[in-house]
């Protein structure tokens, strides 16, 4: 791993603060990990195992010192879909094939980091990020409707909506009451008290105590959780499963990378430090790979846990490591007691997670945004909820790039000017006067600024119909970047002008542009005498030689 240095973010100088941050974050992470495990379909233990292994190795090898990693809402939603789709096609594989996809996803993330692709994952336009994060928030909320009403629920949004009328007809009022109280607790618990007693832990403890007072079987609980270190399980691969495995792995790897690096940006803003994107991807990849081998959910940088860690003193990777070790200790010592935790309470906690994931500030400004930007966000939201995340992101990024290119092309075309002798204003430019004196025999095409492929198409439209001149001067003095498409248009222009027995003079062509044009063969038919360093030189040449 050339260029990757391990342990450089770990310093014992801040160990007391890191211990406080890690301990507090573990308290916040435990109920969330249990809830994410249940929501994924893999069981509560899988959520805690994911928090332990991803949190430990991402902190040890990652590139964001104060970041805490573990299962997140977006990753859980995707993982639930992975388990469902894989088991539908390969029921004999059970959960094992899903965890094999987690291992592959981790390996892909390590590859992303080694190839130094980290900087590209945060180039996703904000409207696309807002759309898919809001969509994931909606999915999380909808999937908890079954558990909060006292039913087992489903991992599919459409199936949940299909069963919802039936669930409303048969409501478990004990479950609903506990779920609503859990939502109220996590929403209205004073924020300043979260440092001492995080609201998710509070409602989990109170909900569990309520279960002990209620008649046995009155509410659904998560059931027994193993109180032992997880056993190693080898991945399951076969050729007939390969397509499904690769699709799931790519989906998890891309989402986990985006999710982690966005959280890294939040950590940077809070700590005034600069994270290493590529190293962070390697750390996340190692964590997810190990988690897959031990039956843990995949994870990513968790924004809420990272913020809690930083605000309670965590400064280095030690805080994330301590968070994982505390969870492991709890799992080994208290797993047998966690079976009484009510599913409705976990559903209430997840509903609050879904509410927090939804980009409310962006939604409130939706009516004030440009129509294309607002429509793009809504489209990505719709595709995320009703199709899948990869489709939503790919379509969103493609359309966003098209919108951006169109806007940039409009701006760039303002720097493209075609003159053929018109004199305007009381104080005309000397070049305009000179062109006027040529009586339409000479036309001037001036190109400035960066020139993309969109400019090339616009350039063709602007030249259409201008055929009365005998000589055209193409002034590239102000052109900073000539794209391949624009170079091809210039090649076409030179050939077309020469085909009609007209002269082409190139002015101010840079070495790079000249090399690009030569590589494309655009200059092979152009006389070397018709290239000039300045517009004045070209004008003098025409005055002197006439070019008749």
Short mmCIF file of C-alpha atoms in Angstrom, two decimals, residues 81-449:
data_model
loop_
_atom_site.label_atom_id
_atom_site.label_comp_id
_atom_site.label_asym_id
_atom_site.label_seq_id
_atom_site.Cartn_x
_atom_site.Cartn_y
_atom_site.Cartn_z
CA UNK A 81 -32.65 -5.08 -0.09
CA UNK A 82 -29.56 -7.17 -0.76
CA UNK A 83 -30.64 -9.87 1.68
CA UNK A 84 -34.15 -9.90 0.24
CA UNK A 85 -33.11 -10.08 -3.43
CA UNK A 86 -30.39 -12.67 -2.88
CA UNK A 87 -32.55 -14.95 -0.75
CA UNK A 88 -35.37 -14.71 -3.30
CA UNK A 89 -33.05 -16.03 -6.03
CA UNK A 90 -30.83 -18.25 -3.92
CA UNK A 91 -32.81 -19.38 -0.83
CA UNK A 92 -30.28 -22.08 -0.09
CA UNK A 93 -27.58 -19.46 0.49
CA UNK A 94 -29.32 -17.89 3.46
CA UNK A 95 -27.59 -14.81 4.87
CA UNK A 96 -24.14 -16.12 4.00
CA UNK A 97 -24.22 -14.84 0.44
CA UNK A 98 -25.27 -11.40 1.66
CA UNK A 99 -22.23 -11.23 3.93
CA UNK A 100 -20.11 -12.38 0.97
CA UNK A 101 -21.32 -9.25 -0.83
CA UNK A 102 -20.18 -7.20 2.18
CA UNK A 103 -16.69 -8.73 1.89
CA UNK A 104 -16.55 -7.91 -1.84
CA UNK A 105 -17.77 -4.37 -1.12
CA UNK A 106 -14.96 -3.90 1.38
CA UNK A 107 -12.39 -5.14 -1.12
CA UNK A 108 -13.77 -2.71 -3.72
CA UNK A 109 -13.47 0.18 -1.26
CA UNK A 110 -9.85 -0.75 -0.59
CA UNK A 111 -9.32 -0.70 -4.36
CA UNK A 112 -10.98 2.74 -4.61
CA UNK A 113 -8.55 4.05 -2.02
CA UNK A 114 -5.46 2.50 -3.59
CA UNK A 115 -6.49 3.95 -6.97
CA UNK A 116 -6.90 7.35 -5.28
CA UNK A 117 -10.53 7.76 -6.30
CA UNK A 118 -11.61 9.33 -3.01
CA UNK A 119 -11.88 12.86 -4.35
CA UNK A 120 -14.42 11.80 -6.97
CA UNK A 121 -17.02 10.42 -4.56
CA UNK A 122 -17.76 13.85 -3.08
CA UNK A 123 -18.27 15.42 -6.53
CA UNK A 124 -21.86 14.17 -6.59
CA UNK A 125 -24.10 17.27 -6.98
CA UNK A 126 -25.90 18.38 -3.84
CA UNK A 127 -29.34 18.03 -5.39
CA UNK A 128 -28.57 14.34 -6.11
CA UNK A 129 -27.22 13.76 -2.59
CA UNK A 130 -30.26 15.50 -1.12
CA UNK A 131 -32.62 13.41 -3.25
CA UNK A 132 -31.19 10.01 -2.39
CA UNK A 133 -30.65 10.83 1.30
CA UNK A 134 -34.25 12.06 1.58
CA UNK A 135 -35.42 8.93 -0.25
CA UNK A 136 -33.50 6.72 2.18
CA UNK A 137 -35.07 8.60 5.09
CA UNK A 138 -38.53 7.96 3.65
CA UNK A 139 -37.74 4.26 3.17
CA UNK A 140 -36.51 3.89 6.77
CA UNK A 141 -39.69 5.49 8.13
CA UNK A 142 -42.04 3.42 5.97
CA UNK A 143 -40.28 0.14 6.81
CA UNK A 144 -40.88 0.76 10.54
CA UNK A 145 -44.66 1.03 10.15
CA UNK A 146 -45.08 -2.73 10.64
CA UNK A 147 -43.02 -3.10 13.84
CA UNK A 148 -44.50 0.00 15.45
CA UNK A 149 -48.01 -1.39 14.86
CA UNK A 150 -47.06 -4.75 16.34
CA UNK A 151 -46.37 -6.70 13.14
CA UNK A 152 -43.19 -8.30 11.88
CA UNK A 153 -42.75 -5.84 9.01
CA UNK A 154 -41.03 -6.43 5.68
CA UNK A 155 -37.70 -5.35 4.14
CA UNK A 156 -39.48 -4.01 1.02
CA UNK A 157 -41.14 -0.60 0.83
CA UNK A 158 -43.72 -1.65 -1.75
CA UNK A 159 -44.60 -4.77 0.23
CA UNK A 160 -44.95 -2.65 3.37
CA UNK A 161 -47.35 -0.31 1.62
CA UNK A 162 -49.30 -3.32 0.33
CA UNK A 163 -49.69 -4.80 3.83
CA UNK A 164 -50.28 -1.49 5.59
CA UNK A 165 -54.12 -1.53 5.33
CA UNK A 166 -54.17 -5.02 6.89
CA UNK A 167 -51.87 -3.90 9.69
CA UNK A 168 -54.12 -0.94 10.45
CA UNK A 169 -57.04 -3.33 10.88
CA UNK A 170 -55.16 -5.26 13.60
CA UNK A 171 -53.08 -2.92 15.79
CA UNK A 172 -51.17 -3.98 18.89
CA UNK A 173 -51.84 -1.02 21.14
CA UNK A 174 -49.04 -1.97 23.54
CA UNK A 175 -46.50 -1.88 20.69
CA UNK A 176 -47.92 1.31 19.23
CA UNK A 177 -47.87 3.05 22.60
CA UNK A 178 -44.25 2.06 23.26
CA UNK A 179 -43.27 3.10 19.74
CA UNK A 180 -44.92 6.51 20.01
CA UNK A 181 -43.37 7.08 23.43
CA UNK A 182 -39.97 6.16 21.95
CA UNK A 183 -40.44 8.69 19.14
CA UNK A 184 -41.47 11.36 21.64
CA UNK A 185 -38.49 10.54 23.85
CA UNK A 186 -35.84 10.80 21.11
CA UNK A 187 -37.47 13.90 19.63
CA UNK A 188 -38.10 15.94 22.78
CA UNK A 189 -35.33 14.85 25.16
CA UNK A 190 -33.30 18.06 25.79
CA UNK A 191 -30.32 18.15 23.48
CA UNK A 192 -27.91 19.31 26.19
CA UNK A 193 -28.73 16.21 28.27
CA UNK A 194 -27.70 13.87 25.46
CA UNK A 195 -24.08 14.20 26.57
CA UNK A 196 -24.95 12.52 29.88
CA UNK A 197 -27.76 10.24 28.78
CA UNK A 198 -28.34 9.86 25.01
CA UNK A 199 -32.02 9.78 24.13
CA UNK A 200 -31.83 6.47 22.15
CA UNK A 201 -30.36 4.70 25.19
CA UNK A 202 -32.94 6.31 27.48
CA UNK A 203 -35.95 5.11 25.47
CA UNK A 204 -34.36 1.68 25.01
CA UNK A 205 -33.92 1.25 28.77
CA UNK A 206 -37.37 2.59 29.64
CA UNK A 207 -39.01 0.51 26.91
CA UNK A 208 -37.30 -2.64 28.16
CA UNK A 209 -38.43 -1.93 31.75
CA UNK A 210 -42.01 -1.52 30.50
CA UNK A 211 -41.82 -4.94 28.86
CA UNK A 212 -40.84 -6.49 32.17
CA UNK A 213 -44.01 -5.07 33.76
CA UNK A 214 -46.32 -6.17 30.95
CA UNK A 215 -47.74 -9.68 30.59
CA UNK A 216 -45.44 -12.06 28.72
CA UNK A 217 -45.97 -11.86 24.97
CA UNK A 218 -47.83 -8.54 25.16
CA UNK A 219 -45.23 -6.89 22.90
CA UNK A 220 -42.79 -8.25 20.33
CA UNK A 221 -39.13 -8.30 21.41
CA UNK A 222 -35.89 -8.88 19.56
CA UNK A 223 -35.28 -12.27 21.18
CA UNK A 224 -32.08 -13.82 22.41
CA UNK A 225 -28.76 -12.32 21.34
CA UNK A 226 -25.57 -14.40 21.48
CA UNK A 227 -23.17 -13.34 24.24
CA UNK A 228 -20.03 -14.64 22.55
CA UNK A 229 -17.43 -13.50 20.09
CA UNK A 230 -18.79 -14.15 16.57
CA UNK A 231 -17.44 -17.10 14.68
CA UNK A 232 -15.57 -16.74 11.42
CA UNK A 233 -17.65 -17.60 8.36
CA UNK A 234 -16.15 -18.06 4.93
CA UNK A 235 -17.75 -16.32 1.94
CA UNK A 236 -19.96 -18.18 -0.51
CA UNK A 237 -19.20 -17.73 -4.20
CA UNK A 238 -20.45 -19.51 -7.31
CA UNK A 239 -20.74 -18.57 -10.97
CA UNK A 240 -24.54 -18.52 -10.98
CA UNK A 241 -24.48 -16.04 -8.07
CA UNK A 242 -21.73 -13.83 -9.45
CA UNK A 243 -23.94 -11.21 -11.12
CA UNK A 244 -26.05 -10.70 -8.00
CA UNK A 245 -22.98 -10.59 -5.77
CA UNK A 246 -21.16 -8.03 -7.90
CA UNK A 247 -24.21 -5.79 -8.20
CA UNK A 248 -24.77 -5.85 -4.44
CA UNK A 249 -21.07 -5.29 -3.73
CA UNK A 250 -20.79 -2.30 -6.07
CA UNK A 251 -23.97 -0.80 -4.60
CA UNK A 252 -22.68 -1.16 -1.04
CA UNK A 253 -19.15 0.03 -1.89
CA UNK A 254 -20.28 3.17 -3.73
CA UNK A 255 -22.89 4.13 -1.16
CA UNK A 256 -20.54 3.39 1.75
CA UNK A 257 -17.83 5.53 0.15
CA UNK A 258 -20.14 8.48 -0.45
CA UNK A 259 -21.70 8.17 3.01
CA UNK A 260 -18.29 8.00 4.73
CA UNK A 261 -16.66 10.86 2.85
CA UNK A 262 -19.63 13.18 3.37
CA UNK A 263 -19.32 12.48 7.10
CA UNK A 264 -15.58 13.16 6.82
CA UNK A 265 -16.42 16.64 5.52
CA UNK A 266 -18.64 17.21 8.56
CA UNK A 267 -15.77 16.08 10.81
CA UNK A 268 -13.40 18.47 9.01
CA UNK A 269 -15.72 21.39 9.67
CA UNK A 270 -15.94 20.56 13.37
CA UNK A 271 -12.25 19.79 13.97
CA UNK A 272 -10.74 22.27 11.47
CA UNK A 273 -8.62 19.42 10.11
CA UNK A 274 -8.29 17.89 6.66
CA UNK A 275 -9.13 14.24 6.15
CA UNK A 276 -7.39 11.88 3.72
CA UNK A 277 -10.14 10.59 1.42
CA UNK A 278 -8.17 7.72 -0.07
CA UNK A 279 -6.92 6.48 3.28
CA UNK A 280 -10.45 6.75 4.66
CA UNK A 281 -11.75 4.50 1.88
CA UNK A 282 -9.05 1.94 2.65
CA UNK A 283 -9.95 1.99 6.35
CA UNK A 284 -13.66 1.63 5.60
CA UNK A 285 -12.90 -1.17 3.16
CA UNK A 286 -10.83 -3.10 5.69
CA UNK A 287 -13.58 -2.66 8.29
CA UNK A 288 -16.32 -3.87 5.96
CA UNK A 289 -14.24 -6.81 4.76
CA UNK A 290 -13.62 -8.00 8.32
CA UNK A 291 -17.26 -7.36 9.28
CA UNK A 292 -18.40 -9.56 6.40
CA UNK A 293 -16.20 -12.42 7.61
CA UNK A 294 -17.82 -12.25 11.07
CA UNK A 295 -21.45 -11.76 10.04
CA UNK A 296 -21.56 -8.02 10.69
CA UNK A 297 -23.52 -5.41 8.78
CA UNK A 298 -21.56 -3.14 6.46
CA UNK A 299 -20.96 0.35 7.75
CA UNK A 300 -19.74 3.81 6.92
CA UNK A 301 -18.80 6.99 8.69
CA UNK A 302 -21.79 7.76 10.94
CA UNK A 303 -22.55 11.48 11.12
CA UNK A 304 -24.43 11.53 14.43
CA UNK A 305 -21.91 9.30 16.22
CA UNK A 306 -19.00 11.31 14.79
CA UNK A 307 -20.51 14.59 15.99
CA UNK A 308 -21.16 13.12 19.46
CA UNK A 309 -17.58 11.85 19.59
CA UNK A 310 -16.07 15.22 18.66
CA UNK A 311 -18.29 17.22 21.00
CA UNK A 312 -17.43 14.97 23.93
CA UNK A 313 -13.69 15.26 23.37
CA UNK A 314 -12.73 12.60 20.81
CA UNK A 315 -9.81 13.76 18.69
CA UNK A 316 -7.98 10.73 17.29
CA UNK A 317 -8.67 7.22 16.04
CA UNK A 318 -8.41 5.96 19.61
CA UNK A 319 -11.93 7.23 20.28
CA UNK A 320 -13.37 5.03 17.50
CA UNK A 321 -11.35 2.05 18.75
CA UNK A 322 -12.57 2.58 22.33
CA UNK A 323 -16.16 2.86 21.07
CA UNK A 324 -15.81 -0.57 19.42
CA UNK A 325 -14.18 -2.21 22.45
CA UNK A 326 -16.93 -0.90 24.74
CA UNK A 327 -19.56 -2.36 22.40
CA UNK A 328 -17.72 -5.67 22.37
CA UNK A 329 -17.62 -5.74 26.17
CA UNK A 330 -21.34 -4.98 26.35
CA UNK A 331 -22.09 -7.63 23.77
CA UNK A 332 -20.12 -10.29 25.64
CA UNK A 333 -21.53 -9.40 29.03
CA UNK A 334 -25.07 -8.18 28.44
CA UNK A 335 -26.25 -9.91 25.28
CA UNK A 336 -28.44 -12.30 27.23
CA UNK A 337 -30.37 -9.40 28.76
CA UNK A 338 -30.94 -7.55 25.47
CA UNK A 339 -33.53 -10.06 24.31
CA UNK A 340 -36.25 -8.14 26.21
CA UNK A 341 -35.83 -4.99 24.08
CA UNK A 342 -39.15 -4.29 22.31
CA UNK A 343 -39.11 -4.05 18.52
CA UNK A 344 -41.53 -1.12 18.66
CA UNK A 345 -38.98 0.93 20.61
CA UNK A 346 -36.27 0.17 18.05
CA UNK A 347 -38.77 1.15 15.34
CA UNK A 348 -39.36 4.45 17.11
CA UNK A 349 -35.61 5.10 17.27
CA UNK A 350 -35.26 4.32 13.55
CA UNK A 351 -38.18 6.57 12.63
CA UNK A 352 -36.29 9.43 14.29
CA UNK A 353 -33.18 8.40 12.32
CA UNK A 354 -35.24 8.53 9.10
CA UNK A 355 -36.63 11.95 10.01
CA UNK A 356 -33.10 13.26 10.62
CA UNK A 357 -31.80 11.85 7.32
CA UNK A 358 -34.46 13.70 5.29
CA UNK A 359 -33.01 16.96 3.97
CA UNK A 360 -35.64 19.30 5.39
CA UNK A 361 -33.75 22.57 4.68
CA UNK A 362 -33.53 21.63 0.98
CA UNK A 363 -37.20 20.63 0.86
CA UNK A 364 -38.23 23.94 2.42
CA UNK A 365 -36.32 25.81 -0.30
CA UNK A 366 -37.58 23.60 -3.13
CA UNK A 367 -40.00 26.26 -4.42
CA UNK A 368 -37.23 28.86 -4.51
CA UNK A 369 -34.78 26.74 -6.50
CA UNK A 370 -34.45 26.72 -10.31
CA UNK A 371 -37.02 24.39 -11.84
CA UNK A 372 -34.47 21.97 -13.28
CA UNK A 373 -32.60 21.67 -9.95
CA UNK A 374 -35.81 21.10 -7.97
CA UNK A 375 -37.09 18.59 -10.54
CA UNK A 376 -33.77 16.71 -10.40
CA UNK A 377 -33.97 16.38 -6.62
CA UNK A 378 -37.56 15.11 -6.78
CA UNK A 379 -36.67 12.64 -9.56
CA UNK A 380 -33.74 11.20 -7.57
CA UNK A 381 -36.00 10.97 -4.50
CA UNK A 382 -38.63 9.08 -6.51
CA UNK A 383 -36.09 6.69 -8.08
CA UNK A 384 -34.49 6.02 -4.69
CA UNK A 385 -37.81 5.11 -3.10
CA UNK A 386 -39.41 3.16 -5.93
CA UNK A 387 -36.51 1.83 -8.06
CA UNK A 388 -33.05 1.54 -6.46
CA UNK A 389 -30.22 3.70 -5.26
CA UNK A 390 -27.72 3.02 -8.05
CA UNK A 391 -30.26 3.96 -10.72
CA UNK A 392 -31.16 7.10 -8.77
CA UNK A 393 -27.55 8.24 -8.43
CA UNK A 394 -26.53 7.39 -12.01
CA UNK A 395 -29.56 9.12 -13.52
CA UNK A 396 -29.16 12.07 -11.15
CA UNK A 397 -25.46 12.56 -11.87
CA UNK A 398 -26.01 12.21 -15.63
CA UNK A 399 -28.83 14.74 -15.75
CA UNK A 400 -27.01 17.11 -13.42
CA UNK A 401 -23.94 17.02 -15.65
CA UNK A 402 -26.09 17.73 -18.69
CA UNK A 403 -27.65 20.74 -16.94
CA UNK A 404 -24.21 21.99 -15.89
CA UNK A 405 -22.77 21.56 -19.39
CA UNK A 406 -25.70 23.46 -20.88
CA UNK A 407 -25.21 26.35 -18.47
CA UNK A 408 -21.45 26.43 -19.01
CA UNK A 409 -21.92 26.31 -22.78
CA UNK A 410 -24.21 29.34 -22.65
CA UNK A 411 -21.59 31.22 -20.63
CA UNK A 412 -18.74 30.10 -22.89
CA UNK A 413 -20.60 31.07 -26.07
CA UNK A 414 -20.64 34.63 -24.78
CA UNK A 415 -16.89 34.56 -25.46
CA UNK A 416 -17.36 33.52 -29.11
CA UNK A 417 -17.67 36.50 -31.47
CA UNK A 418 -18.14 36.54 -35.26
CA UNK A 419 -17.51 39.83 -37.07
CA UNK A 420 -17.58 40.61 -40.77
CA UNK A 421 -17.31 44.38 -40.99
CA UNK A 422 -20.15 45.94 -38.98
CA UNK A 423 -19.19 49.23 -37.31
CA UNK A 424 -21.32 50.22 -34.33
CA UNK A 425 -21.13 53.11 -31.88
CA UNK A 426 -19.52 56.54 -32.09
CA UNK A 427 -16.05 55.24 -31.17
CA UNK A 428 -15.53 52.04 -33.19
CA UNK A 429 -12.80 49.55 -32.44
CA UNK A 430 -9.79 49.73 -34.87
CA UNK A 431 -10.31 46.08 -35.76
CA UNK A 432 -13.96 46.77 -36.63
CA UNK A 433 -12.89 49.69 -38.80
CA UNK A 434 -10.31 47.51 -40.54
CA UNK A 435 -12.91 44.78 -41.17
CA UNK A 436 -15.32 47.38 -42.53
CA UNK A 437 -12.63 48.60 -44.90
CA UNK A 438 -12.36 45.07 -46.28
CA UNK A 439 -15.99 45.38 -47.47
CA UNK A 440 -17.05 41.92 -46.29
CA UNK A 441 -14.08 40.14 -47.83
CA UNK A 442 -12.64 39.24 -44.39
CA UNK A 443 -14.47 37.72 -41.41
CA UNK A 444 -13.11 37.42 -37.87
CA UNK A 445 -13.98 34.59 -35.50
CA UNK A 446 -12.72 35.24 -31.94
CA UNK A 447 -12.70 32.45 -29.36
CA UNK A 448 -11.87 33.09 -25.68
CA UNK A 449 -11.95 31.20 -22.40
#
